[in-house]
Coordinates of C-alpha atoms in Angstrom, one line a residue:
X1 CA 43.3 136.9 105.8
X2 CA 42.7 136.7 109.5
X3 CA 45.1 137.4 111.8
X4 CA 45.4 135.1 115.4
X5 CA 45.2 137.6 118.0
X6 CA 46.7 134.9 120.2
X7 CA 49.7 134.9 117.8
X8 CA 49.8 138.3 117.5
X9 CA 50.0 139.6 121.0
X10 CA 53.0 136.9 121.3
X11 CA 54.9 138.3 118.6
X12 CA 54.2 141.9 119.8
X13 CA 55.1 140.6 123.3
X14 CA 58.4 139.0 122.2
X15 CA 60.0 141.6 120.3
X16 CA 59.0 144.1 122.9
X17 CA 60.6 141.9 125.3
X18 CA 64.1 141.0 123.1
X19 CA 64.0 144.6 121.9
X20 CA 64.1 145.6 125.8
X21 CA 66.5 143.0 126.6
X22 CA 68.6 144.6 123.3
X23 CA 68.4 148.1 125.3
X24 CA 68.9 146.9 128.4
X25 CA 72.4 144.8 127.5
X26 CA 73.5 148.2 125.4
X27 CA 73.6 150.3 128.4
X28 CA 75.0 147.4 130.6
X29 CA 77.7 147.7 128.2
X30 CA 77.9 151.3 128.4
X31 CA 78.2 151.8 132.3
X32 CA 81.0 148.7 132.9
X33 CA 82.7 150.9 130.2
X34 CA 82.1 153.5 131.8
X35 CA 83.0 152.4 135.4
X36 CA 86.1 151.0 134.1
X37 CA 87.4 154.2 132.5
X38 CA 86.5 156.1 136.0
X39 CA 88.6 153.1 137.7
X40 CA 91.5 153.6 135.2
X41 CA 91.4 157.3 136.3
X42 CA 91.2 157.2 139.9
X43 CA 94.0 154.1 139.9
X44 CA 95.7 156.8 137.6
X45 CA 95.5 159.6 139.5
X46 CA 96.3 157.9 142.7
X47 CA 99.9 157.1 141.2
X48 CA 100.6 160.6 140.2
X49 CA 99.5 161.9 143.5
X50 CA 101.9 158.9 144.9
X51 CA 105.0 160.4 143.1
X52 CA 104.2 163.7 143.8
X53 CA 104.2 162.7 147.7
X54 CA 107.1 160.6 147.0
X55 CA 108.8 163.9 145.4
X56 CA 107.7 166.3 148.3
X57 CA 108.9 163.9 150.7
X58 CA 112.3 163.8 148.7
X59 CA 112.4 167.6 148.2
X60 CA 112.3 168.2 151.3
X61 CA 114.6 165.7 152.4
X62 CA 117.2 167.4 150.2
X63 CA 116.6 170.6 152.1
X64 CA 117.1 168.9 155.1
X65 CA 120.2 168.2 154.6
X66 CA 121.3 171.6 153.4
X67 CA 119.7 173.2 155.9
X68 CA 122.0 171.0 158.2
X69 CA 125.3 171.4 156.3
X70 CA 124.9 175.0 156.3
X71 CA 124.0 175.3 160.0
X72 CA 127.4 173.2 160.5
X73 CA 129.3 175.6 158.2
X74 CA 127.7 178.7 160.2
X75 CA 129.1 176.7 163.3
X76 CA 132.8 176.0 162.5
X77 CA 132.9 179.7 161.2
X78 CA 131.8 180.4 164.4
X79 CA 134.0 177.8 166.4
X80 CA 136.7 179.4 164.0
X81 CA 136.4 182.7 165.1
X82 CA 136.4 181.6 168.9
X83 CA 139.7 179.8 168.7
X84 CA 140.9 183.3 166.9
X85 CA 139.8 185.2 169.9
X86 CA 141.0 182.4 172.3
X87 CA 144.3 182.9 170.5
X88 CA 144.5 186.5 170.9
X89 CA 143.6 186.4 174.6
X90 CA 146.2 184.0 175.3
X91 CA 148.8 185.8 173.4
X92 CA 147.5 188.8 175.4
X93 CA 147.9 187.0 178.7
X94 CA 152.1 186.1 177.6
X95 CA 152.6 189.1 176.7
X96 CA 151.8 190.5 180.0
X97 CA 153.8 187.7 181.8
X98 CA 150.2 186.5 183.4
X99 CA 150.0 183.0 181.4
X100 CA 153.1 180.6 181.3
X101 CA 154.4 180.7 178.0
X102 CA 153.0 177.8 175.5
X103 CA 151.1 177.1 173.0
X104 CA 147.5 176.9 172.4
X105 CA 146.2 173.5 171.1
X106 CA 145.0 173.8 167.9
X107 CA 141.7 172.1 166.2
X108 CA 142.5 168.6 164.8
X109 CA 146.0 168.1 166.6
X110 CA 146.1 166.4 169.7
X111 CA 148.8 167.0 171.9

């Protein structure tokens, strides 16, 4: 039995070429799978970092405002213990005749 040479370089040439094509589309497949997983990650990723910003920016925020309300509170403690003094020094000042006598407006009523 004689083999064609002609015949047989083209079936050697064709499955080298389909088997090629085979490897080639295997891998193809393998790095859009690939690539899409990374995307999925990063797209991932970026919305936890997003709501740990968000939470940050929220956290602080909060402390903010309780930095605020406390600073008030320190201030009408400290407004408190003026009017006390105030009070004290007026009383002082009718008790030694040098004020007229009346008395001393008090926070939150309006005379």
């Amino acid at each position: 039995m004689k083999i064609d040479a002609n015949l047989a370089s083209f079936v050697l040439a064709f499955v080298g070429a389909v088997s090629g094509w085979i490897t080639w589309w295997i891998n193809k497949l393998k790095f859009e799978r690939q690539s899409t997983t990374q995307q999925a990650v990063a797209a991932a990723e970026k919305a936890l970092n997003d709501k740990r910003d968000f939470n940050h920016l929220v956290n602080n925020q909060i402390q903010i405002s309780d930095g605020i309300a406390h600073g008030f509170k320190d201030l009408e403690e400290m407004l408190d213990d003026l009017i006390k003094e105030l009070l004290e020094i007026k009383a002082y000042l009718i008790r030694y005749g040098i004020a007229p006598d009346q008395m001393p407006r008090k926070r939150g009523n309006q005379e």
